[in-house]
Coordinates of C-alpha atoms and ligand atoms in Angstrom, one line a residue:
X1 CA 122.2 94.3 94.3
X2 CA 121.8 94.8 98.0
X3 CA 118.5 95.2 99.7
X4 CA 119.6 98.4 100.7
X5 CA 120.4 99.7 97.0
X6 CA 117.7 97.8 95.6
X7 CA 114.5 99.7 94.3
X8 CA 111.5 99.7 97.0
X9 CA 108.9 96.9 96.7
X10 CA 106.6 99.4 97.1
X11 CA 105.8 103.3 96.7
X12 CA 103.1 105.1 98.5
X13 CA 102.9 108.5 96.4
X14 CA 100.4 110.8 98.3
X15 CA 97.9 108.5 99.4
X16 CA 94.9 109.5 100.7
X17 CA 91.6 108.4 102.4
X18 CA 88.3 109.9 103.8
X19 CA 86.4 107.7 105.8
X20 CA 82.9 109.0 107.6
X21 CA 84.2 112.3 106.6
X22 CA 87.5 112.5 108.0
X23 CA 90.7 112.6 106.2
X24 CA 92.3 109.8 107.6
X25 CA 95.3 109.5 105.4
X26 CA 96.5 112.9 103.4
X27 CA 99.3 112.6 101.0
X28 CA 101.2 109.8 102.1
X29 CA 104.6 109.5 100.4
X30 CA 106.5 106.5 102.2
X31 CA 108.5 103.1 100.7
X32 CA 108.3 99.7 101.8
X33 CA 112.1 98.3 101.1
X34 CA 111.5 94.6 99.6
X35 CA 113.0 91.7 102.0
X36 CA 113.5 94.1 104.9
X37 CA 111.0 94.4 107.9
X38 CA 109.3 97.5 107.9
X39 CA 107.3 99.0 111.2
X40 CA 104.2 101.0 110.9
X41 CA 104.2 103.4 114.0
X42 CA 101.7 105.7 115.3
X43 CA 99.1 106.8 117.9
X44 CA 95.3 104.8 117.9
X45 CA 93.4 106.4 115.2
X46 CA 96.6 107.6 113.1
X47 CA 95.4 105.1 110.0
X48 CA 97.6 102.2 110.8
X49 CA 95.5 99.6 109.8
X50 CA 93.6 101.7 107.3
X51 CA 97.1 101.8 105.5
X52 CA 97.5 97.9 105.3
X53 CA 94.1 97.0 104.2
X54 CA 95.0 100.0 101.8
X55 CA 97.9 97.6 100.5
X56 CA 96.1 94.4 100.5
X57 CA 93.4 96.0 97.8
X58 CA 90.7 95.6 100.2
X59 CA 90.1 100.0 100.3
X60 CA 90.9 102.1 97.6
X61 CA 92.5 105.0 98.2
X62 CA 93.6 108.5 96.2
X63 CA 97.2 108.8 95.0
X64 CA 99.3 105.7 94.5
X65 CA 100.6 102.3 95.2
X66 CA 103.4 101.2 93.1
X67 CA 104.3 97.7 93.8
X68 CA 107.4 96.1 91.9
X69 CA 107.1 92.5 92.5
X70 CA 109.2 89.7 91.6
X71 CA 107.1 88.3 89.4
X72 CA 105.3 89.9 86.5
X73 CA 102.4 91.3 87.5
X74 CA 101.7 95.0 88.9
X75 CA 100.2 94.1 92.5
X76 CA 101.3 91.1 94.5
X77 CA 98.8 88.2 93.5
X78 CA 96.6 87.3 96.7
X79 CA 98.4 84.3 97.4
X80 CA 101.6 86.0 97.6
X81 CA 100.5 88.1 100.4
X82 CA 100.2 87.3 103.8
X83 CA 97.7 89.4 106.5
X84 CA 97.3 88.6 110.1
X85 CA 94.2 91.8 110.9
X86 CA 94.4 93.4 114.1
X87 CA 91.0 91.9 114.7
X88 CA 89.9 88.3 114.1
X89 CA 86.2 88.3 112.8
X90 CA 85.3 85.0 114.5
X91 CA 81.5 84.6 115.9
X92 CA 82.6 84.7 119.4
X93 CA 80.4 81.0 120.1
X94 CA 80.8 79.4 116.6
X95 CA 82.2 76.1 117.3
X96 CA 85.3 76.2 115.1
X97 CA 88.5 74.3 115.8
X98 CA 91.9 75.6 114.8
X99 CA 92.0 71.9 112.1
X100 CA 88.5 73.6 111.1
X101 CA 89.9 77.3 110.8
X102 CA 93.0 75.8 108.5
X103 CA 90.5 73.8 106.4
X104 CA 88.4 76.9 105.2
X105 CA 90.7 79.2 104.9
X106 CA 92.4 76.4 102.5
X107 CA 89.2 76.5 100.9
X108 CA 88.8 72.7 101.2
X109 CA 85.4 71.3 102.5
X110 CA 85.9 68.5 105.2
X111 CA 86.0 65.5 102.9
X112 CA 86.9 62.5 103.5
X113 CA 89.5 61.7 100.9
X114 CA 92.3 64.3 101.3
X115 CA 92.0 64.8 104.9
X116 CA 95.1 62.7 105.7
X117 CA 97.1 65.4 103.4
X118 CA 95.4 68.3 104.6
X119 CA 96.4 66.5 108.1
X120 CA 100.4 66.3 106.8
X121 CA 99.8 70.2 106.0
X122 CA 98.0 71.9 108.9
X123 CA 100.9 70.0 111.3
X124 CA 103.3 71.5 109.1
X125 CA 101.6 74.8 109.3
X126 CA 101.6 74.5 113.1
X127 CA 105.4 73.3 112.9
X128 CA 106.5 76.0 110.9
X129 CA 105.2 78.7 113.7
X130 CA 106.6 76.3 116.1
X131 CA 103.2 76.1 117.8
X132 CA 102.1 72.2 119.4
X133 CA 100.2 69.6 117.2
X134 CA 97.4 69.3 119.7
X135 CA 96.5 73.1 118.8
X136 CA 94.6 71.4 115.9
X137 CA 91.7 69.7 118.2
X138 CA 91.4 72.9 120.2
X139 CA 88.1 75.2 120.1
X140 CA 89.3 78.5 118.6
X141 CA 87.4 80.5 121.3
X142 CA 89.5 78.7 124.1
X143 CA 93.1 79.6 122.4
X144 CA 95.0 82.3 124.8
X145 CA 95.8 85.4 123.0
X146 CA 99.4 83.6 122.1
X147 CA 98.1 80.8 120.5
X148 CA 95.5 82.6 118.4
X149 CA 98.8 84.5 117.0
X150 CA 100.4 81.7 116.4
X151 CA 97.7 80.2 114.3
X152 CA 96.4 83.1 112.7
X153 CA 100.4 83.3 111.4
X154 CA 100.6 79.9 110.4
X155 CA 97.4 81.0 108.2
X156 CA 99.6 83.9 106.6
X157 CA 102.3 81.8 105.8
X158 CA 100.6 79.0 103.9
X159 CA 101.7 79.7 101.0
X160 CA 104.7 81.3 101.4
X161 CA 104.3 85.2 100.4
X162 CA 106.3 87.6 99.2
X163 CA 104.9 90.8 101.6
X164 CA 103.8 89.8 104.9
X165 CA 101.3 92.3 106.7
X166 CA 101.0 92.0 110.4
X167 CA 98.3 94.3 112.1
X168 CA 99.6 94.6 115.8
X169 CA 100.1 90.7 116.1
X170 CA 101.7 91.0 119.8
X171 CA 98.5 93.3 121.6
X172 CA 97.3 90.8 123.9
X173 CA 100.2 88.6 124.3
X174 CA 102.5 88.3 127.3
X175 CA 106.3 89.5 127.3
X176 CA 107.9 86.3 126.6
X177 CA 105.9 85.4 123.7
X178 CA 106.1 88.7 122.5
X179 CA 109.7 88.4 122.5
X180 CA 109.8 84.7 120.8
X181 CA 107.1 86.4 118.1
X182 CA 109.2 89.4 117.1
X183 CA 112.1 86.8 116.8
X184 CA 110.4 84.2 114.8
X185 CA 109.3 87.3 112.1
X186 CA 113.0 88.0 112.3
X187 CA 114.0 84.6 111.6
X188 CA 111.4 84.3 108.8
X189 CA 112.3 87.6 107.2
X190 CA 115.6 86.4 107.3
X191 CA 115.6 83.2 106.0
X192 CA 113.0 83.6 102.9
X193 CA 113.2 87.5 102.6
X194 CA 109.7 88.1 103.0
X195 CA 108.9 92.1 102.7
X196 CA 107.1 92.5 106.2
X197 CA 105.4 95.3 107.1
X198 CA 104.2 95.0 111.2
X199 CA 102.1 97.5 112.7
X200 CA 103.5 97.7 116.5
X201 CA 103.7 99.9 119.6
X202 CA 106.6 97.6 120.9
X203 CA 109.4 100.5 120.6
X204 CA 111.8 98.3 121.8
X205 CA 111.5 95.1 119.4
X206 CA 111.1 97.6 116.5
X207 CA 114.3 99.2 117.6
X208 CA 116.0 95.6 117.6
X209 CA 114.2 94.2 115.2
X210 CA 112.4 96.7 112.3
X211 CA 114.9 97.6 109.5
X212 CA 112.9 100.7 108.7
X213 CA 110.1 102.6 110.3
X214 CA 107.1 104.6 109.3
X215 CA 105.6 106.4 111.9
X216 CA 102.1 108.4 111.0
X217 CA 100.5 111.2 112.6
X218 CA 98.1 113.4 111.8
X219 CA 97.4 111.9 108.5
X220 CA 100.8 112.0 107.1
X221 CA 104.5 110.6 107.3
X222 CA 106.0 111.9 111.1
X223 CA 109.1 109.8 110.7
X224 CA 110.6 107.7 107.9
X225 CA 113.6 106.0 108.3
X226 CA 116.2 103.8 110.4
X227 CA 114.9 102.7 114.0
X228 CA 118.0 104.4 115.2
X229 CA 116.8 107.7 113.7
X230 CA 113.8 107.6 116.0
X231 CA 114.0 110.3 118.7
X232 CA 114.8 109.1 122.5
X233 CA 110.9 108.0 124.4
X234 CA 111.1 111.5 125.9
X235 CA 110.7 113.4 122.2
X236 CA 108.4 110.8 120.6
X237 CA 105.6 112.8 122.5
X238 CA 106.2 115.5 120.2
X239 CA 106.8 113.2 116.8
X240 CA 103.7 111.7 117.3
X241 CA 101.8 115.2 118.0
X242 CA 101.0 114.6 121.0
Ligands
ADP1 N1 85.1 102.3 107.8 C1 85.3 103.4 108.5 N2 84.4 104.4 108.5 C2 84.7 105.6 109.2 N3 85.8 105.8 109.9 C3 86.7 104.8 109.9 C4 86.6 103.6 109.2 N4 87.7 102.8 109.4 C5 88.5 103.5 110.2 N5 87.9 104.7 110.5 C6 88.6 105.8 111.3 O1 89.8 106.1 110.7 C7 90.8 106.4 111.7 C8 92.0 105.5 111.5 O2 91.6 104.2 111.8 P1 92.7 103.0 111.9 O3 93.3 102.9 110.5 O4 92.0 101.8 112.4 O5 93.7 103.5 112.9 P2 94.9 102.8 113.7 O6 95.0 101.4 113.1 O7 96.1 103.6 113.4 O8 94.5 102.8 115.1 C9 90.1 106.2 113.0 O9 89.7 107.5 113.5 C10 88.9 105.3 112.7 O10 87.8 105.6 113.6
MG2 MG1 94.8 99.6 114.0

């Protein structure tokens, strides 16, 4: 089967939210093609992030999430899913290192026997985002906007998942490294077909790189479909509502 004839990893069937008393998402109906790259469009405030941490289990919602996973279980488990937030919840002066940062979010303790292997894995972690070694010794405070992508991907991607969730993961990072990131999700997506789904305001690298696009507006679905379906920059004023 194709990935374009095969069923949709998953269904969103009129999902809805209210948060603080606003209806944030109203009837969503959408699909998330398995081993494709899917962007998540849409003005600030349209529910983009809502809609991933909606996926990761981490807000309940109305309506329905159908996932059809690989393996035999209803919802990806957590380890098969991969999230990258569009805001990293680090005390602004804890003194954390990047090797510090891998070794919690392993969920190992800095013991002495074991750290040479956790060693072998966070430089393969780093490798595997093509980021430098020397990241590990560096205070996570002092990382540039790039870096802290690269690591917080290298986090998603240990283990390997199956759906990949990217909340806006090129804000705050220069043009070049915003091109090498879009490429590298490319590359992964390609190589292990990892279901992505990438929140983005990049029009351009969606265009080149997203295999399908949901753009939200309003509380529901303004656009889904093809990045070549998306209307010229002039009309996107109107898709989005604005
Ligand atoms: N926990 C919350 N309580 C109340 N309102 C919220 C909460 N989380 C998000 N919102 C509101 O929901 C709307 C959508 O937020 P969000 O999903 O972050 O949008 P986006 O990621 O598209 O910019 C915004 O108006 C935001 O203020
Ligand atoms: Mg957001």
């Amino acid at each position: 089967m194709s990935a374009a004839t095969a069923p949709p990893f998953i269904n969103l069937k009129g999902v809805g939210i209210t948060l603080g008393g606003n209806p944030v998402l109203r009837g969503i109906n959408a699909s998330i093609p398995r081993s494709r790259i899917t962007a998540l469009l849409g003005l600030n405030g349209a529910g983009k992030s809502t809609l991933l941490k909606i996926l990761i289990g981490e807000i309940s919602c109305r309506g329905k999430v159908i996932f059809r996973c690989g393996h035999d279980h209803t919802r990806p488990a957590p380890k098969h899913v991969g999230y990258v937030p569009q805001r990293l919840r680090v005390e602004a002066n804890l003194p954390l290192t990047v090797r510090d940062l891998f070794g919690l979010a392993l969920g190992r303790r800095p013991l002495f026997f074991g750290a040479r292997r956790d060693e072998a894995r966070h430089l393969r972690m780093l490798a595997e985002v093509r980021a430098p070694a020397n990241l590990l010794d560096r205070w996570v405070e002092t990382l540039s906007g790039g870096e802290l992508q690269r690591v917080m991907l290298a986090l998603a991607l240990d283990p390997h998942p199956e759906l990949l969730l990217l909340d806006e993961p090129a804000s705050g990072i220069d043009f070049l490294d915003k091109l090498r990131y879009y490429d590298d999700i490319a590359a992964i997506n390609a190589r292990d077909g990892t279901t992505v789904v990438l929140v983005s305001h990049e029009l351009e690298l969606v265009r080149r790189h997203a295999h399908h696009v949901i753009a939200l507006s309003g509380g529901t679905v303004a656009f889904e479909g093809p990045p070549s379906g998306l209307p010229e920059s002039a009309e996107l004023g109107r898709l989005f509502g604005r």
